[in-house]
Coordinates of C-alpha atoms in Angstrom, one line a residue:
X1 CA 92.7 125.2 128.9
X2 CA 95.5 122.6 129.5
X3 CA 97.6 125.2 131.4
X4 CA 94.8 126.4 133.2
X5 CA 93.7 122.9 134.6
X6 CA 97.4 122.3 135.7
X7 CA 96.9 125.6 137.6
X8 CA 94.0 125.2 139.4
X9 CA 94.0 121.4 140.5
X10 CA 94.8 120.7 144.2
X11 CA 98.0 118.7 144.9
X12 CA 96.3 116.5 148.0
X13 CA 95.9 113.5 146.0
X14 CA 99.4 114.3 144.0
X15 CA 97.2 114.3 140.7
X16 CA 98.7 117.2 139.1
X17 CA 102.1 118.9 139.1
X18 CA 102.2 121.6 142.1
X19 CA 102.0 125.3 140.5
X20 CA 104.3 127.8 141.7
X21 CA 102.4 129.3 144.5
X22 CA 101.7 126.1 146.2
X23 CA 105.3 124.5 145.4
X24 CA 106.5 127.3 147.6
X25 CA 104.8 125.8 150.7
X26 CA 106.3 122.3 149.9
X27 CA 109.6 123.4 149.0
X28 CA 110.5 126.9 150.3
X29 CA 110.7 127.4 154.0
X30 CA 111.6 124.4 155.4
X31 CA 114.9 124.2 153.1
X32 CA 116.2 127.4 154.6
X33 CA 116.0 126.2 158.3
X34 CA 118.0 123.0 158.2
X35 CA 119.4 121.5 154.9
X36 CA 122.7 119.8 154.4
X37 CA 123.8 122.4 152.0
X38 CA 124.3 125.0 154.7
X39 CA 126.3 123.2 157.2
X40 CA 128.5 125.4 159.8
X41 CA 131.7 126.1 158.9
X42 CA 133.0 125.2 155.4
X43 CA 130.4 124.2 152.9
X44 CA 130.1 120.4 151.7
X45 CA 131.2 120.9 148.4
X46 CA 134.4 123.0 149.6
X47 CA 135.4 120.0 151.9
X48 CA 134.8 117.5 148.7
X49 CA 137.4 119.9 146.4
X50 CA 139.9 119.9 149.3
X51 CA 139.7 116.2 149.3
X52 CA 139.9 115.9 145.9
X53 CA 143.0 118.0 145.6
X54 CA 144.7 116.4 148.6
X55 CA 144.2 113.0 147.2
X56 CA 145.8 114.4 143.7
X57 CA 148.7 116.3 145.1
X58 CA 149.7 113.2 147.8
X59 CA 149.1 110.6 144.9
X60 CA 151.5 112.4 142.7
X61 CA 154.0 112.8 145.4
X62 CA 154.1 109.2 146.5
X63 CA 153.9 108.0 142.9
X64 CA 157.0 110.5 141.8
X65 CA 159.2 109.6 144.9
X66 CA 158.2 105.9 145.7
X67 CA 156.7 104.7 142.5
X68 CA 153.5 102.7 142.1
X69 CA 155.1 99.3 142.4
X70 CA 156.8 100.2 146.1
X71 CA 155.4 97.8 148.6
X72 CA 154.6 100.2 151.1
X73 CA 152.4 102.3 148.5
X74 CA 150.8 98.9 147.6
X75 CA 150.1 97.8 151.3
X76 CA 148.7 101.3 151.9
X77 CA 146.3 101.3 148.9
X78 CA 145.3 97.6 149.5
X79 CA 144.7 97.7 153.3
X80 CA 143.5 101.4 153.6
X81 CA 142.7 103.7 150.9
X82 CA 140.9 101.4 148.5
X83 CA 138.7 99.9 151.3
X84 CA 137.7 103.5 152.4
X85 CA 136.9 104.6 149.0
X86 CA 135.1 101.5 148.0
X87 CA 132.9 101.6 151.5
X88 CA 131.9 104.9 150.4
X89 CA 130.8 104.1 147.0
X90 CA 129.2 101.0 148.5
X91 CA 126.9 102.9 150.8
X92 CA 125.9 105.1 148.2
X93 CA 124.9 101.9 145.8
X94 CA 123.4 100.3 148.7
X95 CA 120.5 102.7 148.6
X96 CA 120.3 103.4 145.2
X97 CA 117.8 100.5 144.3
X98 CA 115.2 101.9 147.1
X99 CA 115.8 105.3 146.2
X100 CA 115.1 104.7 142.3
X101 CA 112.0 102.8 143.1
X102 CA 110.7 105.1 145.4
X103 CA 111.4 108.3 143.6
X104 CA 109.9 107.0 140.3
X105 CA 106.7 105.8 142.0
X106 CA 106.2 109.0 144.1
X107 CA 107.1 111.2 141.2
X108 CA 104.9 109.4 138.6
X109 CA 101.9 109.3 141.2
X110 CA 102.4 112.9 142.1
X111 CA 101.9 113.7 138.3
X112 CA 98.7 112.0 138.5
X113 CA 97.8 112.2 134.8
X114 CA 98.6 109.6 131.9
X115 CA 98.7 112.4 129.7
X116 CA 101.3 114.5 131.5
X117 CA 103.1 111.9 132.3
X118 CA 103.5 111.0 128.5
X119 CA 104.2 114.6 127.7
X120 CA 107.1 114.7 130.3
X121 CA 108.4 111.6 129.0
X122 CA 108.4 112.5 125.4
X123 CA 110.2 115.7 126.5
X124 CA 112.7 113.9 128.4
X125 CA 113.2 111.4 125.9
X126 CA 113.2 113.7 123.0
X127 CA 115.9 115.9 124.8
X128 CA 117.9 113.1 125.6
X129 CA 118.3 111.9 121.9
X130 CA 118.8 115.2 120.5
X131 CA 121.7 116.1 123.1
X132 CA 123.2 112.7 123.0
X133 CA 123.3 113.2 119.1
X134 CA 124.8 116.2 119.3
X135 CA 127.5 115.0 121.6
X136 CA 128.6 111.9 119.5
X137 CA 128.6 114.2 116.4
X138 CA 131.1 116.5 118.3
X139 CA 133.0 113.6 119.2
X140 CA 133.4 112.1 115.6
X141 CA 134.1 115.7 114.2
X142 CA 137.1 116.0 116.5
X143 CA 138.2 112.5 116.1
X144 CA 138.5 113.1 112.4
X145 CA 140.2 116.1 112.7
X146 CA 142.7 115.6 115.2
X147 CA 143.2 111.9 114.1
X148 CA 144.5 110.8 117.6
X149 CA 144.9 107.5 116.5
X150 CA 147.3 108.1 113.9
X151 CA 149.6 110.1 116.4
X152 CA 150.6 107.1 118.4
X153 CA 154.1 105.8 117.5
X154 CA 154.5 102.3 116.8
X155 CA 156.7 101.8 120.1
X156 CA 154.3 103.1 122.4
X157 CA 151.3 101.2 120.7
X158 CA 153.2 97.8 121.3
X159 CA 154.2 98.8 124.8
X160 CA 150.9 99.7 125.9
X161 CA 149.1 96.7 124.2
X162 CA 151.6 94.7 126.2
X163 CA 151.1 96.2 129.3
X164 CA 147.3 96.4 129.3
X165 CA 146.5 93.5 126.8
X166 CA 145.8 91.3 129.5
X167 CA 142.8 93.3 130.7
X168 CA 141.1 93.3 127.2
X169 CA 138.2 91.0 126.3
X170 CA 138.8 88.0 128.8
X171 CA 140.9 90.1 130.9
X172 CA 140.8 88.2 134.1
X173 CA 141.6 85.3 132.2
X174 CA 144.6 86.5 130.5
X175 CA 146.1 87.7 133.5
X176 CA 146.4 84.4 134.9
X177 CA 148.3 83.0 131.5
X178 CA 151.8 82.9 132.2
X179 CA 154.4 82.7 129.6
X180 CA 157.2 80.3 129.3
X181 CA 159.7 83.1 130.6
X182 CA 157.9 83.7 133.6
X183 CA 157.4 79.9 134.3
X184 CA 161.4 79.6 134.2
X185 CA 161.9 82.8 136.3
X186 CA 159.3 81.2 138.8
X187 CA 161.2 77.8 139.1
X188 CA 164.5 79.7 139.4
X189 CA 163.0 81.8 142.3
X190 CA 161.4 79.0 144.3
X191 CA 164.7 77.0 144.2
X192 CA 166.3 80.1 146.0
X193 CA 163.9 80.6 148.7
X194 CA 161.6 78.0 150.0
X195 CA 159.2 81.3 151.4
X196 CA 158.4 81.7 147.7
X197 CA 155.1 79.7 146.6
X198 CA 154.6 81.5 143.3
X199 CA 155.2 84.2 140.9
X200 CA 153.2 82.8 138.2
X201 CA 150.7 85.7 138.5
X202 CA 153.2 88.2 137.1
X203 CA 151.6 89.1 133.5
X204 CA 152.6 91.0 130.4
X205 CA 152.6 94.2 132.4
X206 CA 155.7 93.0 134.2
X207 CA 157.3 90.8 131.5
X208 CA 160.3 93.3 130.4
X209 CA 161.1 93.9 134.2
X210 CA 160.5 90.4 134.8
X211 CA 163.0 89.4 132.4
X212 CA 165.7 91.4 133.7
X213 CA 164.8 90.3 137.3
X214 CA 165.4 86.8 136.2
X215 CA 168.8 87.3 134.8
X216 CA 169.8 89.2 138.0
X217 CA 168.4 86.2 140.2
X218 CA 170.2 84.0 138.1
X219 CA 173.4 85.6 138.5
X220 CA 172.7 85.8 142.1
X221 CA 172.1 82.1 142.4
X222 CA 175.0 81.0 140.4
X223 CA 177.4 82.8 142.5
X224 CA 176.2 81.7 145.7
X225 CA 176.4 78.1 144.5
X226 CA 179.6 78.7 143.5
X227 CA 180.4 79.9 147.3
X228 CA 178.7 77.0 148.6
X229 CA 181.0 74.6 146.4
X230 CA 184.3 76.1 146.4
X231 CA 184.1 77.4 150.2
X232 CA 182.2 74.8 152.0
X233 CA 183.5 76.3 155.4
X234 CA 182.2 79.8 154.4
X235 CA 178.4 79.5 153.7
X236 CA 177.9 82.7 155.7
X237 CA 179.6 84.6 152.9
X238 CA 176.7 83.6 150.5
X239 CA 174.2 85.2 153.0
X240 CA 174.2 88.7 151.3
X241 CA 173.6 87.3 147.8
X242 CA 170.5 85.3 149.2
X243 CA 169.4 88.2 151.1
X244 CA 169.4 90.5 147.9
X245 CA 167.7 88.0 146.2
X246 CA 165.0 88.0 148.8
X247 CA 164.7 91.5 148.2
X248 CA 164.2 91.1 144.6
X249 CA 161.6 88.7 145.5
X250 CA 159.7 90.7 147.7
X251 CA 159.6 93.4 144.9
X252 CA 158.3 90.7 142.4
X253 CA 155.5 90.0 145.0
X254 CA 154.5 93.9 145.3
X255 CA 154.3 93.8 141.3
X256 CA 152.0 90.9 141.6
X257 CA 149.6 92.6 144.1
X258 CA 149.5 95.5 142.2
X259 CA 148.7 93.4 139.2
X260 CA 146.1 91.8 141.2
X261 CA 144.5 95.3 141.9
X262 CA 144.2 95.5 138.1
X263 CA 142.4 92.1 137.7
X264 CA 140.0 92.9 140.6
X265 CA 138.6 96.3 138.5
X266 CA 138.6 94.2 135.3
X267 CA 136.6 91.3 136.8
X268 CA 133.7 94.1 137.2
X269 CA 134.1 95.3 134.0
X270 CA 134.2 91.7 132.8
X271 CA 130.9 90.7 134.1
X272 CA 129.5 93.6 132.3
X273 CA 131.0 92.4 129.2
X274 CA 129.6 89.1 129.3
X275 CA 126.2 90.4 129.9
X276 CA 126.4 92.7 126.7
X277 CA 128.4 89.7 124.5
X278 CA 125.2 87.7 125.4
X279 CA 122.7 90.4 124.5
X280 CA 124.6 90.9 121.1
X281 CA 124.7 87.0 120.4
X282 CA 120.8 86.7 120.9
X283 CA 120.1 89.8 118.9
X284 CA 122.1 88.2 116.0
X285 CA 120.5 84.9 116.5
X286 CA 117.2 86.4 116.4
X287 CA 118.1 88.5 113.5
X288 CA 117.2 91.9 115.7
X289 CA 118.4 95.0 115.2
X290 CA 120.4 96.4 118.2
X291 CA 117.6 98.8 119.2
X292 CA 115.2 95.9 119.4
X293 CA 117.5 94.1 121.5
X294 CA 117.9 96.9 123.9
X295 CA 114.0 97.5 124.0
X296 CA 113.5 93.8 124.5
X297 CA 116.0 94.0 127.5
X298 CA 114.1 96.6 129.3
X299 CA 111.3 94.3 130.5
X300 CA 112.2 92.0 133.1
X301 CA 111.0 88.5 133.5
X302 CA 111.4 88.4 137.1
X303 CA 111.9 91.9 138.7
X304 CA 113.0 90.2 141.8
X305 CA 116.1 88.6 140.1
X306 CA 116.8 92.1 138.5
X307 CA 117.2 93.4 141.8
X308 CA 118.6 90.7 144.0
X309 CA 121.5 90.3 141.2
X310 CA 125.1 91.3 142.2
X311 CA 124.9 94.0 139.6
X312 CA 121.0 95.3 139.6
X313 CA 119.7 96.0 136.3
X314 CA 118.4 99.5 136.8
X315 CA 116.4 99.5 133.4
X316 CA 114.4 96.5 134.8
X317 CA 113.9 98.4 137.9
X318 CA 112.9 101.6 136.5
X319 CA 110.5 99.8 134.1
X320 CA 108.8 98.0 137.1
X321 CA 108.4 101.4 138.9
X322 CA 107.1 103.1 135.9
X323 CA 104.4 100.2 135.5
X324 CA 103.6 100.6 139.1
X325 CA 103.2 104.4 139.0
X326 CA 101.0 104.3 136.1
X327 CA 98.9 101.8 137.7
X328 CA 98.5 104.1 140.7
X329 CA 97.4 106.6 138.6
X330 CA 94.6 104.6 137.5
X331 CA 93.3 103.6 140.8
X332 CA 91.2 105.8 142.9
X333 CA 93.4 107.5 145.5
X334 CA 91.9 106.2 148.6
X335 CA 93.0 102.6 147.6
X336 CA 96.5 103.6 147.0
X337 CA 97.2 106.5 149.4
X338 CA 98.8 103.8 152.0
X339 CA 101.1 102.6 149.2
X340 CA 102.2 106.1 148.1
X341 CA 102.6 107.1 151.6
X342 CA 105.0 104.5 152.3
X343 CA 107.0 105.0 149.3
X344 CA 107.3 108.6 150.2
X345 CA 108.9 107.5 153.5
X346 CA 111.3 105.3 151.9
X347 CA 112.3 108.3 149.7
X348 CA 112.6 110.4 152.7
X349 CA 114.6 107.7 154.6
X350 CA 117.1 107.0 151.8
X351 CA 117.6 110.9 151.2
X352 CA 118.4 111.2 155.1
X353 CA 120.9 108.3 154.8
X354 CA 122.5 109.8 151.7
X355 CA 123.1 113.3 154.1
X356 CA 124.7 110.8 156.6
X357 CA 126.9 109.0 154.2
X358 CA 127.9 112.4 152.4
X359 CA 129.5 113.8 155.3
X360 CA 132.3 111.1 154.9
X361 CA 132.5 112.1 151.0
X362 CA 135.6 114.4 151.5
X363 CA 137.7 111.7 153.2
X364 CA 136.6 109.0 150.6
X365 CA 137.2 111.3 147.7
X366 CA 141.0 111.7 148.7
X367 CA 141.2 108.1 148.9
X368 CA 139.7 107.1 145.7
X369 CA 141.7 109.8 143.8
X370 CA 144.9 108.6 145.7
X371 CA 144.5 105.3 144.8
X372 CA 144.4 105.9 141.1
X373 CA 147.3 108.6 141.0
X374 CA 149.6 106.9 143.3
X375 CA 149.8 103.5 141.8
X376 CA 149.6 104.4 137.9
X377 CA 150.8 108.1 137.9
X378 CA 150.3 110.3 134.9
X379 CA 152.8 108.5 132.6
X380 CA 150.0 107.1 130.5
X381 CA 148.2 110.7 130.0
X382 CA 151.6 111.6 128.3
X383 CA 151.6 108.4 126.0
X384 CA 148.3 108.7 124.9
X385 CA 148.2 112.7 125.0
X386 CA 146.3 113.0 121.7
X387 CA 143.7 110.7 122.4
X388 CA 143.2 112.0 126.1
X389 CA 143.2 115.6 124.6
X390 CA 140.6 114.8 122.0
X391 CA 138.2 113.4 124.7
X392 CA 138.7 116.2 126.8
X393 CA 138.2 118.8 124.3
X394 CA 135.1 117.3 123.1
X395 CA 133.7 116.8 127.0
X396 CA 134.5 120.5 127.4
X397 CA 132.8 121.8 124.1
X398 CA 129.6 120.1 125.4
X399 CA 129.9 121.1 129.0
X400 CA 130.5 124.7 128.4
X401 CA 128.9 125.1 124.9
X402 CA 126.1 122.8 124.3
X403 CA 124.8 122.8 128.1
X404 CA 125.3 126.3 128.6
X405 CA 123.0 127.0 125.5
X406 CA 120.5 124.5 126.7
X407 CA 120.7 126.3 130.3
X408 CA 120.4 129.8 128.7
X409 CA 117.7 129.2 125.8
X410 CA 115.6 126.4 127.1
X411 CA 115.7 126.6 130.9
X412 CA 116.0 130.5 131.0
X413 CA 118.5 130.4 133.5
X414 CA 122.0 132.1 133.7
X415 CA 124.5 129.0 132.8
X416 CA 127.4 130.5 135.5
X417 CA 124.4 130.7 138.2
X418 CA 123.5 127.0 137.4
X419 CA 126.9 125.7 137.3
X420 CA 127.6 127.6 141.0
X421 CA 124.6 125.6 142.3
X422 CA 125.3 122.2 140.9
X423 CA 128.9 122.3 142.1
X424 CA 128.5 119.6 144.8
X425 CA 127.2 117.3 142.1
X426 CA 130.0 118.1 139.8
X427 CA 132.5 117.1 142.7
X428 CA 130.6 113.9 143.6
X429 CA 130.4 112.8 140.0
X430 CA 133.7 113.4 139.3
X431 CA 135.1 111.7 142.4
X432 CA 133.0 108.6 142.3
X433 CA 132.8 108.0 138.5
X434 CA 129.3 106.5 139.0
X435 CA 126.2 108.1 137.9
X436 CA 124.1 105.9 140.1
X437 CA 126.2 106.5 143.2
X438 CA 125.6 110.2 142.1
X439 CA 121.7 110.2 142.0
X440 CA 121.0 110.8 145.6
X441 CA 123.0 113.8 145.9
X442 CA 121.6 115.3 142.1
X443 CA 118.1 114.5 143.3
X444 CA 118.4 116.9 146.3
X445 CA 120.6 119.5 144.8
X446 CA 118.4 119.9 141.8
X447 CA 115.2 120.3 143.9
X448 CA 116.8 122.5 146.8
X449 CA 119.3 124.5 144.7
X450 CA 117.4 124.6 141.4
X451 CA 113.6 124.7 142.4
X452 CA 113.0 121.6 139.9
X453 CA 109.5 119.9 141.0
X454 CA 110.0 117.2 143.1
X455 CA 107.4 115.3 140.5
X456 CA 109.8 115.9 137.6
X457 CA 112.9 116.0 139.5
X458 CA 112.3 111.8 140.6
X459 CA 111.2 111.2 137.1
X460 CA 113.7 112.6 134.8
X461 CA 116.9 112.1 136.9
X462 CA 116.1 108.7 137.9
X463 CA 115.6 107.6 134.6
X464 CA 118.3 109.8 133.0
X465 CA 120.9 107.9 135.7
X466 CA 120.8 105.2 133.0
X467 CA 119.2 106.6 130.0
X468 CA 120.9 110.1 129.3
X469 CA 124.4 109.5 129.3
X470 CA 125.8 112.3 126.7
X471 CA 129.5 112.1 128.0
X472 CA 129.5 108.4 127.4
X473 CA 128.2 108.7 124.0
X474 CA 130.8 111.2 123.0
X475 CA 133.6 109.1 124.7
X476 CA 132.4 106.1 122.9
X477 CA 132.6 107.8 119.5
X478 CA 136.0 109.1 119.8
X479 CA 137.2 105.8 121.1
X480 CA 135.9 103.7 118.3
X481 CA 137.2 106.0 115.8
X482 CA 140.7 106.2 117.8
X483 CA 141.2 102.6 117.8
X484 CA 139.9 102.0 114.4
X485 CA 142.7 104.9 113.1
X486 CA 145.1 102.8 115.5
X487 CA 144.4 99.7 113.5
X488 CA 144.8 101.3 110.3
X489 CA 140.9 101.1 109.5
X490 CA 139.5 104.0 107.5
X491 CA 135.7 104.2 108.6
X492 CA 133.4 105.2 105.6
X493 CA 130.7 107.8 106.3
X494 CA 127.9 104.9 106.5
X495 CA 130.2 103.0 109.1
X496 CA 130.6 106.2 111.1
X497 CA 126.7 106.9 110.9
X498 CA 126.4 103.5 112.2
X499 CA 128.9 104.6 115.3
X500 CA 126.7 107.6 115.9
X501 CA 123.7 105.2 116.0
X502 CA 125.1 102.8 118.3
X503 CA 126.9 105.3 120.6
X504 CA 123.4 107.2 121.2
X505 CA 122.1 103.6 122.2
X506 CA 125.1 103.1 124.5
X507 CA 124.6 106.4 126.0
X508 CA 121.0 105.4 126.7
X509 CA 121.8 101.7 127.8
X510 CA 125.0 101.6 129.4
X511 CA 125.4 101.0 133.4
X512 CA 125.7 104.1 135.5
X513 CA 128.9 102.3 137.2
X514 CA 132.6 103.0 136.9
X515 CA 133.9 101.6 133.5
X516 CA 130.3 100.9 132.4
X517 CA 130.9 101.9 128.5
X518 CA 133.8 99.4 128.1
X519 CA 131.4 96.7 127.3
X520 CA 129.5 98.4 124.8
X521 CA 132.6 100.0 123.1
X522 CA 133.8 96.3 122.6
X523 CA 130.9 95.4 121.1
X524 CA 130.9 98.3 118.6
X525 CA 134.4 97.3 117.5
X526 CA 133.3 93.6 117.1
X527 CA 130.3 94.7 114.9
X528 CA 133.0 96.9 112.7
X529 CA 135.3 94.0 112.5
X530 CA 137.9 95.7 114.4
X531 CA 139.6 93.6 117.1
X532 CA 138.4 94.4 120.1
X533 CA 141.3 93.2 122.0
X534 CA 142.8 96.9 120.9
X535 CA 140.9 98.4 123.7
X536 CA 143.2 97.3 125.8
X537 CA 145.5 100.4 124.9
X538 CA 142.7 102.8 126.5
X539 CA 142.3 100.8 129.7
X540 CA 144.8 102.6 131.6
X541 CA 143.3 106.2 131.1
X542 CA 139.8 105.0 131.1
X543 CA 139.4 105.5 134.8
X544 CA 140.4 109.4 134.6
X545 CA 138.4 109.9 131.5
X546 CA 135.4 108.0 133.3
X547 CA 135.6 110.7 136.2
X548 CA 135.2 113.3 133.7
X549 CA 132.4 111.9 131.2
X550 CA 130.2 110.8 134.6
X551 CA 130.4 114.6 135.4
X552 CA 129.0 115.4 131.8
X553 CA 126.4 112.4 132.2
X554 CA 125.0 113.8 135.7
X555 CA 125.2 117.6 134.7
X556 CA 123.0 116.6 131.5
X557 CA 120.6 114.8 133.3
X558 CA 119.8 118.1 135.5
X559 CA 119.7 120.2 132.3
X560 CA 116.9 118.0 131.2
X561 CA 115.2 118.3 134.3
X562 CA 115.4 122.1 134.2
X563 CA 114.3 122.2 130.8
X564 CA 111.1 120.0 131.3
X565 CA 110.2 121.9 134.5
X566 CA 110.3 125.1 132.7
X567 CA 108.7 123.8 129.6
X568 CA 106.0 122.7 132.1
X569 CA 105.2 126.4 133.6
X570 CA 107.4 126.4 136.4
X571 CA 109.7 129.5 137.3
X572 CA 112.9 127.8 138.4
X573 CA 115.1 129.3 141.2
X574 CA 112.0 131.6 142.6
X575 CA 111.5 129.0 145.4
X576 CA 115.1 127.4 145.9
X577 CA 117.1 128.1 148.5
X578 CA 120.6 129.8 148.1
X579 CA 123.4 127.8 147.8

C-alpha cells in the first residue's frame, strides 16, 4: 500500500516523490533541447581533460627544465596561474552556501512526508556507514600487508621531515622561526647588498641549500673585501663578485617566495586544525566520546555566524536547512508555497551560475595542475612510492571494485555506463580537490545524466558532500598506520579498530575542502599517542592524493543517490538525457 500511495499522489504541492511517468514531464523533454552537457563542438568533459593533460605536461616540462625554485616559474605561479585557479575555486565555493541551503529545503519540501524523509535519510546514512567501513577496512588491510611505513629508508625520512616539518602542527609559526645559521647567513647578505632587507623567511626546507649558499657568499665577500683593501684604485675589479653575490641573493628571494606559497596553503589547514583540536579538547573536558562531540557540534548556536565565517560550517547549514524543510512539510501548502518557490528560484539561479563558471573550467584546471607540478615535480612521489602506491591501490579497489558492485547490484545499472555518464564530475573533482566545489556539477549531472529525481538528488548529494567521504576515510586509515609504522609503533587490533571507528567519523565530518582531512589525522595521531608532527612527511604528496580521494568521495555520493532512488522505485536512465 505504501508504494501505491507513492505512485498515486499528485506532485502539485511537492508532497510526494514524483513517479516515473510524471517525472518524464519534469525532466525529459527540456533537457534534450538546451543543456550544458551538449555544447557545440568539443564536449565540456573533453575540454577539462585536455586542460588537465596540458597542465600536467607543461608543469613537468617546466619543473624538469627550469626547476621549481626558478624565479620566473615562481613569478608565473604567483601572478598568473595560481590566481586563475583560485578564482575558479572561489567562484564555485561562492555559490555553495545558497546552493546547499536551497537544494536541501526544496528537496525535503518535495518529498513532502516526514516518514519518506526518514526512510530516505536512513537509507543514505546506512549506505554511508557500510561503504565507509568497507573503505577503511580496505585501507588498513593494505597498510598491514604492504607495510609502507617500514619501507621508507631513514635518510629519506629525515630529509622529508626536515623539509616539511615546518608545516606540521603549528605549520605557519614554524615557518617563521629561523635557525641561528640562517640568521648568520642573513646578516652577511645584508652587509653585501643594501637592497636585501631580510632572508629570515628561509625555513628548514632550504636549510641545506642555504648552508652551501652561505659559504659561497662568505667567500665572495672575503675576496671582494680583499680587493677593496689591496687595490683601492681598482674597485671596479670587485664588481663581478658583487654581481654574482646579487644573483645568489635573487635565488634566495625566489626560494623564500616558494616557501611563502607553501605557507599560504598551510594557513588554511592550520585554521581547520585549530577548530578540530578545539573540539577534541572540549570533548575531553566534558568526558564525551568523539561521536558525541561530532553530534554536539552539528547543531549551530547561531546559523548566521556559521554562514558568515571565512570557512562556512556546512554541517550547521545543512542541519538548519533540514529543520526548515521539515517545518515546511508540517505547514499547510498555501502558507509555504511562496517561500518554497523562492528557494526553487535560488536553486535555479545558482545552477545557471554554475553553467557559466564551468565554461572556464578547462583553463582553470590547467592552471591548478600546473601550479602543483611545476613547483614540486614528482620527486616526492618517488621518495614515498610505497605510501603513494598503497593509497592509490586502495582507492582503485574501492572505486572500481566496491562502487562497481554497488552500482550493479543495488542501483541495477551497468558500471561502465555509470562512469561514462559521470565523467564530467570525475574530472571536476580530480581538478578542484574539493567536494563542495564539485557539488554543483554533481547535482546537475546526477539529475540530467542518470535520471535521479530532484528530491532525492538534492538531499543525498548535498548531505553527502560533507557526510559521505569514503575516499577520505580510506586515506585516513592508511595514513595513520603508515605514520605509526614509520615511528616504530605496532598498533594492536584494538587500536586499529579504534582507527576504523575514528576514520569513519572523519569521513562523515571532514570539511569538503582541499586537504580537509589533515586536521582529523593529526587528532587521531594525538589520541593514539603518536607524535602529530610526523604528519609532515606526507604533506608534500597530500595534494595529489587529495585529488584522487576527492574523486572517490564525489562518485560515492552519486552511487548513494542512485541506490536510494532505485530503492524508492525509480527506474534510472529511463528519463535521463544521453551523455
